[in-house]
Amino acid sequence: MGNILLFSVIVGLVMALLVVPVTIMKKQNKKEGYPSFAALFGATLLITTIIVFVFYYMTNLDQNFTSMWILLIVAAGFGATLATVTERMVKGALFLGSLLVGAYFLTAFVFNADQKFESAQMDVKTEIEAFDEKETPASVPPQFARNKMKKAFGQVPNTSYYELGRLQIQKVNGEYVYIAPVEFSGFFKWFKGDETPGYFTLSATDSSSNPKFIKEEMVFTPSAFFNKKIERHIRLNYPKQIFNGDVQLEIDDEGKPFYIRTYGEFISARNGFEAKGIVMVDPKSGDTKSYKIDEVPAFIDGAISPETVSLQNSYFGNYVQGFWNSRFGKSDVKLPSDEGTEANVSPIFDENGDMYYFTDFTSPKEGVDSMLGYSLTNSRTGEATFYTGNLEDSYMDSQGALQIIQKKFIEKKWDGEMPVLYNFYGEASWLTPVLDANGFLQNYFIVSAANPEISAYANTPNQALKQYKTALQRGGGSVDGSSKAEEKQSKGTVVRVYKEKTGDYTVVSFLLDNGQNYIVSSENSLLAIYLKENDKVSVKYMDTGEEFLPVKELTIEGL
């Protein structure tokens, strides 16, 4: 608190010197009935100090002197108006100078576009190979998770005092879970309660799981007031630090909660942002500690806030040829999608358990739903990769996938949420949870990004994948297995056969005497419809590790 008081006094003193007309007061001082210069200056200093204190305390603005340019413009303007002769000229010059500084800050976004683009540079790769059906967990949609937590709110003591806080995904003890703190529902509830009782967790991969309430007392929270409000507590401890994004709750492997916030630097002139580290707070004791990006504790997944990543995506997509091109010519401009679940980005995890923010990019031209690529940003380091895909192919963007779902379930009024691009069986595919109007999960929908007419849906991701494999086989999709699946050959005698008519084609599932199951469509192998028990066959298949292995070629001995 001492820092903000001292800062307020210094800024208040500068404002008082600008506002109080020194020349006039010295002349009026000699007349009876007029306050002395010292009295007027003291009163003005007190008022300006209070104004500055309230302004910075309420806004949590950084206490750097560059942040006071608005106050200087106001004070210099008043001072020039009240002053006379030489003093007016001096304060008028200061007023014009402060206007120029203000104009510089306000127009910096026009001139620092190239710097922003450089700060957001990404590695560029062609192959869309980041996601794989064997490696990446299919997440439960956040809205559905939030609904389940609300229905479990009876687990919270003194329920009427609280409400559910911000939801986010995290890895805890190797499990992917949603975390949501319990927050105060208003000022008087905070005044009576003083501390919140804990947080909820819910599996992000199993839609049938139930929320668990974890008791952990938290004093410094986003819903608290005055000095116990977490953002203000951080600001009072780091008065000059530049922050971007909301505070986030992170849980260590012992279940202890911590609030973190991303700090960094302006690109230039108090405009733009580049992350440099985090501040971490123990919400019970209020103890704070800052870490540089490369020193962040291992249990923290979201060191780079989603808001910061969203900014980086915007810089990378919009400013490839400067600011004016982003507004008019729009040559090479790529617009990041706004379909993400957190600040327009979607958190996902790779095979190593590392969290990335996913965003697809589309054309600025209206009515075009063609994807121009997607980005993956490491949530701990901020390092990003942009995948263009095969430039000879045309991939549908996330908005196009959502529109297909909307049309598919138009009568039921169901909508998709959180579309993510996967590599299923060698096919770039959108996997999207489908929710009803009340936010309850109904199914998982998969559609090919390159061939939107190929799609499937089912109650679980695994069932949807099985249906999608069949749809790919009968629809002419690649079905080449996962991006890392090995092509193998096998021979044997057919033990069991099951045939299913799907549209114009027949899907044949069969078991060989080697104990392996296979699946093939008559579209890929016309003679598969004649397959029967005891036939000797040779198969070329992809070793995806699934129960039914997709067949690329089938040869029946004697046919």
XYZ file of C-alpha atoms in Angstrom:
559
model
C 0.000 0.000 0.000
C 2.945 2.302 0.682
C 4.019 2.271 -2.953
C 0.696 3.484 -4.298
C 0.476 6.213 -1.606
C 3.944 7.548 -2.437
C 3.198 7.357 -6.168
C -0.110 9.198 -5.643
C 1.614 11.980 -3.682
C 4.276 12.467 -6.390
C 1.743 12.520 -9.251
C -0.597 14.692 -7.176
C 2.255 17.165 -6.574
C 2.977 17.401 -10.310
C -0.718 17.934 -11.057
C -1.040 20.581 -8.330
C 1.938 22.492 -9.739
C 0.292 22.447 -13.158
C -3.189 23.420 -11.966
C -2.524 26.166 -9.402
C -1.886 29.587 -11.100
C 1.278 30.651 -9.252
C 1.499 34.238 -10.654
C -2.120 35.157 -9.891
C -2.006 33.676 -6.378
C 1.083 35.674 -5.446
C -0.673 38.887 -6.485
C -3.925 37.969 -4.724
C -1.964 37.006 -1.625
C -1.515 40.692 -0.799
C -5.272 41.290 -0.658
C -7.309 40.542 2.389
C -9.958 37.821 2.164
C -8.041 35.649 -0.318
C -6.489 32.351 0.772
C -2.725 32.199 0.873
C -0.806 30.484 -1.889
C 0.340 27.809 0.542
C -3.247 27.075 1.635
C -4.587 26.833 -1.937
C -1.639 24.748 -3.101
C -1.978 22.438 -0.089
C -5.707 21.952 -0.704
C -5.105 21.290 -4.403
C -2.327 18.826 -3.587
C -4.651 16.963 -1.218
C -7.443 16.771 -3.803
C -5.185 15.697 -6.698
C -3.476 13.086 -4.498
C -6.863 11.613 -3.567
C -7.955 11.613 -7.220
C -4.761 9.843 -8.312
C -4.988 7.305 -5.481
C -8.613 6.438 -6.255
C -7.862 6.242 -9.995
C -4.945 3.826 -9.624
C -6.514 1.838 -6.771
C -9.747 1.208 -8.645
C -8.249 0.538 -12.087
C -5.215 -1.519 -10.917
C -3.237 0.313 -13.609
C 0.542 -0.050 -13.522
C 2.230 2.714 -11.546
C 4.723 3.743 -14.204
C 4.935 7.452 -14.956
C 4.031 6.771 -18.600
C 0.590 5.698 -17.359
C -0.221 9.206 -16.060
C -0.354 10.892 -19.493
C -4.144 11.318 -19.367
C -3.916 13.008 -15.952
C -1.153 15.308 -17.205
C -3.238 16.400 -20.196
C -6.153 17.300 -17.904
C -3.971 19.076 -15.327
C -1.937 20.994 -17.942
C -5.121 22.017 -19.741
C -6.680 23.421 -16.560
C -3.417 25.078 -15.577
C -3.022 26.823 -18.944
C -6.623 28.066 -18.755
C -6.258 29.522 -15.250
C -2.778 31.007 -15.689
C -1.812 34.362 -17.256
C 0.969 35.854 -19.367
C 4.283 33.983 -19.167
C 2.936 31.220 -16.920
C 0.142 30.568 -19.423
C 2.689 30.274 -22.216
C 4.767 27.774 -20.213
C 1.786 25.677 -19.160
C 0.287 25.966 -22.638
C 3.499 24.507 -24.042
C 3.317 21.694 -21.465
C -0.310 21.083 -22.473
C 0.627 20.832 -26.154
C 3.531 18.555 -25.243
C 1.232 16.283 -23.232
C -1.208 16.205 -26.175
C 1.613 15.077 -28.463
C 2.602 12.356 -25.987
C -1.027 11.262 -25.769
C -1.328 11.221 -29.556
C 1.824 9.095 -29.727
C 0.394 6.560 -27.293
C -3.006 6.518 -29.000
C -1.615 6.026 -32.515
C 1.203 3.602 -31.623
C -0.834 0.669 -32.977
C -0.460 2.147 -36.487
C 3.322 2.347 -36.368
C 4.339 -0.719 -34.342
C 2.502 -3.336 -36.443
C 5.799 -4.649 -37.844
C 7.221 -4.996 -34.334
C 4.128 -6.871 -33.235
C 4.419 -9.246 -36.175
C 8.084 -9.885 -35.365
C 7.250 -10.572 -31.711
C 4.623 -13.150 -32.770
C 6.722 -15.003 -35.338
C 5.950 -18.716 -35.591
C 7.725 -21.692 -37.077
C 5.874 -22.592 -40.291
C 5.290 -26.235 -41.211
C 3.242 -27.836 -43.941
C 1.950 -31.149 -42.630
C -1.125 -31.126 -40.451
C 0.127 -33.812 -38.133
C -0.050 -32.388 -34.648
C -3.065 -34.350 -33.434
C -3.549 -38.073 -33.522
C -6.417 -40.311 -32.367
C -4.074 -42.406 -30.238
C -2.356 -39.483 -28.523
C -4.734 -36.598 -27.842
C -7.642 -36.916 -25.398
C -11.018 -35.740 -26.675
C -12.133 -33.119 -24.139
C -15.540 -32.741 -22.588
C -16.926 -29.347 -23.735
C -16.558 -26.584 -21.103
C -20.231 -25.585 -21.134
C -21.273 -29.158 -20.329
C -18.631 -29.377 -17.568
C -19.856 -26.102 -16.099
C -23.464 -27.325 -16.081
C -22.466 -30.491 -14.224
C -20.547 -28.475 -11.631
C -23.523 -26.186 -11.059
C -25.741 -29.202 -10.445
C -23.219 -30.461 -7.874
C -23.104 -27.125 -6.040
C -24.931 -28.646 -3.089
C -21.565 -30.057 -1.980
C -20.452 -26.507 -1.086
C -21.083 -25.407 2.536
C -23.247 -22.247 2.874
C -24.166 -22.554 -0.793
C -26.088 -19.257 -0.918
C -22.883 -17.307 -0.326
C -21.151 -18.529 -3.460
C -21.221 -19.069 -7.214
C -19.078 -20.964 -9.697
C -15.966 -19.152 -10.917
C -13.994 -19.289 -14.150
C -13.585 -22.747 -15.714
C -10.272 -23.919 -17.202
C -8.550 -27.161 -18.129
C -5.387 -28.485 -16.500
C -3.340 -31.659 -16.030
C -3.218 -32.799 -12.390
C -1.409 -36.012 -11.446
C -1.432 -37.078 -15.080
C -5.202 -36.644 -15.417
C -6.863 -34.000 -17.609
C -9.413 -32.138 -15.510
C -11.487 -28.986 -15.478
C -10.911 -26.672 -12.525
C -13.393 -24.053 -11.317
C -13.050 -22.085 -8.057
C -16.003 -21.282 -5.825
C -16.436 -17.494 -5.739
C -18.430 -15.001 -3.637
C -21.758 -13.974 -5.132
C -21.560 -10.330 -3.968
C -20.067 -7.735 -1.634
C -22.150 -8.558 1.430
C -21.514 -12.300 1.015
C -17.777 -11.542 0.917
C -18.075 -9.235 3.962
C -19.717 -12.032 5.960
C -17.791 -14.973 4.563
C -14.280 -13.484 4.231
C -12.899 -16.620 2.518
C -14.095 -19.095 -0.112
C -14.267 -22.815 0.748
C -12.546 -24.472 -2.251
C -12.881 -25.521 -5.875
C -14.448 -28.140 -8.174
C -12.679 -30.640 -10.408
C -14.188 -32.706 -13.233
C -12.654 -35.076 -15.769
C -12.075 -33.393 -19.128
C -12.032 -36.730 -20.972
C -14.905 -38.715 -19.436
C -18.353 -37.197 -19.945
C -19.909 -39.677 -17.493
C -17.747 -38.605 -14.550
C -19.101 -36.471 -11.712
C -17.657 -33.252 -10.240
C -15.698 -33.374 -6.993
C -15.587 -30.515 -4.514
C -12.152 -30.004 -2.930
C -12.001 -28.062 0.339
C -9.263 -25.421 0.253
C -9.777 -22.087 2.006
C -8.940 -19.102 -0.210
C -8.823 -15.512 1.055
C -7.382 -13.691 -1.971
C -9.772 -14.348 -4.875
C -11.176 -12.534 -7.956
C -14.541 -12.078 -6.202
C -13.097 -10.591 -2.992
C -13.000 -6.819 -2.421
C -10.520 -4.108 -1.463
C -6.982 -5.394 -0.758
C -8.118 -9.028 -0.789
C -9.163 -8.868 -4.417
C -6.510 -11.018 -6.101
C -5.797 -8.604 -8.985
C -5.325 -5.695 -6.574
C -3.217 -7.797 -4.202
C -0.909 -8.619 -7.128
C -0.778 -4.977 -8.225
C 0.088 -3.740 -4.726
C 2.982 -6.200 -4.586
C 4.139 -5.512 -8.174
C 3.170 -1.860 -8.784
C 5.158 -1.355 -12.013
C 4.667 -4.743 -13.651
C 2.702 -4.979 -16.917
C 0.052 -7.725 -16.840
C -2.105 -9.207 -19.573
C -5.073 -11.541 -19.235
C -7.164 -12.617 -16.276
C -5.815 -14.435 -13.249
C -5.956 -18.221 -13.548
C -6.288 -20.905 -10.901
C -3.615 -23.625 -11.079
C -3.582 -26.760 -8.905
C -0.391 -28.581 -7.944
C -0.212 -32.380 -7.744
C -1.093 -32.275 -4.036
C -4.290 -30.389 -4.782
C -3.127 -27.030 -3.403
C -4.463 -24.057 -5.412
C -2.456 -21.076 -6.636
C -3.488 -18.041 -8.653
C -1.171 -16.953 -11.454
C -1.052 -13.992 -13.826
C 1.102 -13.404 -16.903
C 3.405 -10.373 -16.905
C 5.516 -8.930 -19.700
C 6.427 -5.796 -21.631
C 4.733 -3.414 -24.035
C 5.831 -3.736 -27.659
C 6.194 0.062 -27.767
C 4.471 3.192 -26.399
C 2.262 1.320 -23.948
C 0.819 -0.711 -26.818
C 1.012 -4.415 -27.609
C 2.252 -7.106 -25.237
C 4.975 -9.745 -25.058
C 4.992 -12.256 -22.176
C 8.055 -12.567 -19.945
C 6.880 -14.521 -16.890
C 4.223 -15.055 -14.235
C 3.357 -13.920 -10.745
C 2.076 -16.714 -8.477
C -0.023 -16.137 -5.348
C -0.966 -18.454 -2.501
C -4.671 -17.527 -2.161
C -4.770 -18.475 1.527
C -1.688 -16.673 2.867
C -1.289 -14.071 0.115
C 2.394 -14.928 -0.388
C 3.542 -13.883 -3.862
C 6.456 -14.877 -6.065
C 7.425 -14.055 -9.630
C 9.004 -16.419 -12.156
C 10.534 -15.882 -15.552
C 9.065 -18.014 -18.336
C 11.893 -20.542 -18.239
C 11.630 -20.866 -14.435
C 7.880 -21.550 -14.114
C 7.093 -24.499 -11.749
C 6.360 -27.776 -13.539
C 2.759 -28.102 -12.299
C 1.686 -24.855 -14.002
C 0.179 -25.506 -17.439
C -1.073 -22.048 -18.464
C 1.901 -19.763 -17.825
C 1.034 -17.868 -21.008
C -2.507 -16.561 -20.607
C -4.990 -17.399 -23.388
C -5.554 -13.658 -23.870
C -1.850 -13.236 -24.643
C -1.920 -16.100 -27.158
C -4.994 -14.584 -28.789
C -3.041 -11.319 -29.171
C -0.087 -13.157 -30.702
C -2.370 -14.913 -33.190
C -3.870 -11.562 -34.149
C -0.424 -10.009 -34.665
C 0.755 -12.968 -36.762
C -2.358 -13.151 -38.912
C -3.114 -9.461 -39.433
C 0.233 -7.664 -39.605
C 2.145 -9.818 -42.105
C 2.456 -6.737 -44.347
C 1.892 -3.954 -41.856
C -1.054 -2.113 -40.359
C -2.606 -0.480 -43.437
C -2.618 -3.747 -45.364
C -4.573 -5.320 -42.515
C -7.304 -2.702 -43.007
C -7.450 -2.276 -46.782
C -5.515 -4.522 -49.190
C -5.493 -7.509 -46.798
C -2.880 -9.309 -48.875
C -1.740 -12.521 -47.090
C -3.940 -11.638 -44.091
C -5.198 -14.608 -42.062
C -7.914 -14.083 -39.469
C -7.686 -16.194 -36.294
C -10.919 -17.975 -35.408
C -13.065 -16.826 -32.494
C -14.454 -20.328 -31.831
C -12.011 -21.131 -29.013
C -13.186 -21.885 -25.485
C -10.820 -19.474 -23.665
C -10.251 -16.003 -25.133
C -10.777 -17.384 -28.684
C -8.240 -20.218 -28.271
C -8.811 -23.861 -27.266
C -6.444 -25.575 -24.791
C -5.465 -29.129 -25.808
C -2.760 -31.611 -24.740
C -0.252 -33.538 -26.831
C 1.029 -37.098 -26.303
C 3.566 -35.870 -23.726
C 0.926 -34.132 -21.633
C 2.086 -30.653 -22.674
C -0.667 -28.095 -23.116
C -1.037 -26.085 -26.311
C -3.501 -23.437 -27.451
C -5.156 -24.308 -30.757
C -6.492 -21.699 -33.209
C -7.448 -22.090 -36.847
C -7.088 -19.217 -39.327
C -9.482 -18.317 -42.116
C -9.741 -15.872 -45.005
C -10.802 -12.251 -44.341
C -13.146 -12.533 -47.319
C -16.776 -12.795 -46.211
C -18.626 -16.014 -46.960
C -15.429 -18.063 -47.293
C -15.046 -20.949 -44.818
C -11.736 -22.243 -46.147
C -9.041 -22.775 -43.522
C -5.674 -21.127 -44.230
C -3.918 -23.108 -41.507
C -3.812 -23.351 -37.729
C -1.470 -22.482 -34.917
C -0.282 -24.400 -31.875
C 1.183 -22.315 -29.050
C 2.945 -23.922 -26.106
C 1.131 -22.670 -23.014
C 4.286 -22.699 -20.868
C 6.841 -21.161 -23.227
C 4.761 -19.203 -25.747
C 6.605 -20.849 -28.648
C 4.235 -21.311 -31.590
C 4.038 -23.285 -34.826
C 1.805 -22.464 -37.781
C 0.628 -25.379 -39.930
C -0.420 -24.496 -43.467
C -1.503 -27.957 -44.614
C -1.037 -29.141 -48.182
C -1.469 -25.991 -50.249
C -2.967 -28.062 -53.077
C -5.837 -29.141 -50.831
C -8.566 -26.967 -49.407
C -9.520 -27.484 -45.775
C -12.743 -26.310 -44.182
C -12.330 -24.033 -41.157
C -13.930 -24.455 -37.715
C -16.835 -22.159 -38.588
C -17.667 -24.368 -41.563
C -17.680 -27.448 -39.304
C -20.041 -25.734 -36.858
C -22.386 -24.759 -39.680
C -22.566 -28.381 -40.864
C -23.523 -29.481 -37.340
C -26.140 -26.759 -37.083
C -27.732 -27.865 -40.360
C -27.480 -31.542 -39.407
C -29.451 -31.020 -36.201
C -31.542 -28.013 -37.249
C -34.803 -29.517 -36.005
C -33.370 -30.346 -32.582
C -31.595 -26.968 -32.351
C -28.306 -28.540 -31.337
C -25.001 -26.727 -31.787
C -21.328 -27.654 -31.784
C -18.756 -26.304 -29.345
C -14.960 -26.446 -29.212
C -14.056 -27.802 -32.684
C -10.485 -29.147 -32.842
C -8.629 -30.432 -35.894
C -7.312 -34.005 -35.552
C -5.493 -36.415 -37.817
C -7.872 -39.389 -37.852
C -6.730 -42.310 -40.046
C -4.578 -39.925 -42.079
C -7.530 -37.599 -42.732
C -7.589 -34.004 -41.425
C -10.859 -34.039 -39.452
C -12.839 -31.778 -37.146
C -13.984 -33.372 -33.876
C -16.725 -31.343 -32.206
C -18.888 -32.062 -29.138
C -22.583 -31.366 -29.843
C -24.752 -29.777 -27.145
C -28.483 -29.170 -26.884
C -30.108 -25.824 -26.106
C -29.636 -26.442 -22.355
C -25.907 -27.076 -22.701
C -26.040 -30.853 -22.222
C -23.764 -33.107 -24.251
C -25.656 -35.106 -26.892
C -22.960 -36.604 -29.119
C -19.563 -36.191 -30.792
C -19.504 -35.190 -34.444
C -16.561 -35.828 -36.774
C -16.342 -34.348 -40.267
C -13.542 -34.437 -42.818
C -11.893 -31.037 -43.315
C -11.058 -31.871 -46.941
C -14.303 -33.753 -47.789
C -17.154 -32.224 -45.749
C -19.620 -34.757 -47.163
C -17.876 -37.443 -45.058
C -19.038 -37.287 -41.445
C -20.198 -39.405 -38.521
C -21.456 -38.976 -34.984
C -22.021 -41.104 -31.888
C -22.470 -40.860 -28.121
C -18.758 -41.230 -27.324
C -15.565 -40.208 -29.136
C -14.533 -43.859 -29.610
C -17.898 -44.800 -31.091
C -17.791 -41.740 -33.330
C -14.310 -42.758 -34.509
C -15.557 -46.239 -35.436
C -18.476 -44.760 -37.385
C -16.118 -42.259 -39.026
C -13.773 -45.009 -40.143
C -16.690 -46.689 -41.899
C -17.798 -43.393 -43.432
C -14.288 -42.805 -44.775
C -14.181 -46.259 -46.353
C -17.473 -45.902 -48.135
C -16.944 -42.219 -48.917
C -13.573 -42.465 -50.589
C -11.559 -41.044 -47.712
C -7.964 -42.072 -47.200
C -8.255 -44.354 -44.138
C -4.491 -44.585 -44.023
C -4.374 -44.997 -40.276
C -3.007 -42.517 -37.821
C -0.117 -40.272 -38.715
C 2.265 -42.720 -37.053
C 0.538 -46.010 -37.926
C 2.679 -48.564 -39.753
C 1.443 -50.312 -42.877
C 1.568 -54.102 -42.443
C 0.553 -57.282 -44.243
C -0.978 -60.453 -42.907
C -2.281 -63.792 -44.143
C -4.686 -66.241 -42.581
C -7.967 -68.111 -42.600
C -11.269 -66.322 -41.965
C -12.898 -67.483 -38.717
C -15.913 -65.161 -38.516
C -17.560 -62.650 -40.922
C -20.066 -59.857 -40.346
C -21.502 -57.798 -43.209
C -23.427 -54.529 -42.854
C -25.129 -52.626 -45.662
C -24.416 -48.876 -45.448
C -25.833 -46.875 -48.347
C -24.547 -48.136 -51.681
C -21.766 -50.192 -50.139
C -21.199 -53.067 -47.727
C -18.870 -52.855 -44.731
C -17.302 -56.220 -43.954
C -15.821 -57.031 -40.545
C -13.908 -60.304 -40.194
C -11.744 -62.247 -37.765
C -8.664 -64.217 -38.879
C -7.197 -67.254 -37.187
C -4.331 -65.047 -35.958
C -6.802 -63.450 -33.526
C -6.919 -60.039 -35.243
C -10.091 -58.233 -36.400
C -10.250 -56.286 -39.654
C -12.745 -53.982 -41.364
C -13.057 -53.166 -45.070
C -15.597 -51.455 -47.325
C -16.735 -52.941 -50.638
C -15.990 -49.503 -52.134
C -12.278 -50.153 -51.602
C -12.441 -53.899 -52.270
C -15.403 -54.993 -54.425
C -14.826 -58.726 -53.866
C -15.134 -58.290 -50.088
C -18.874 -58.937 -50.423
C -18.053 -62.586 -51.289
C -15.942 -63.141 -48.197
C -17.006 -66.161 -46.118
C -15.708 -68.321 -43.293
C -12.720 -70.598 -44.041
C -11.565 -68.361 -46.924
C -7.807 -67.879 -47.065
C -6.968 -64.184 -47.452
C -4.078 -61.756 -47.678
C -4.617 -58.277 -46.219
C -2.679 -55.044 -46.290
C -3.729 -52.957 -43.280
C -2.728 -50.032 -41.057
C -1.593 -50.975 -37.551
C -3.579 -48.307 -35.662
C -3.721 -50.368 -32.489
C -7.508 -50.473 -32.589
C -9.752 -53.493 -32.110
C -10.769 -53.456 -35.798
C -7.838 -52.656 -38.098
C -8.607 -50.722 -41.315
C -7.811 -52.719 -44.471
C -6.301 -50.985 -47.493
C -6.183 -54.058 -49.770
C -7.879 -57.467 -49.516
C -7.020 -60.527 -51.629
C -9.198 -63.660 -51.380
C -7.443 -66.845 -52.475
C -9.246 -68.404 -55.457
C -11.094 -65.225 -56.497
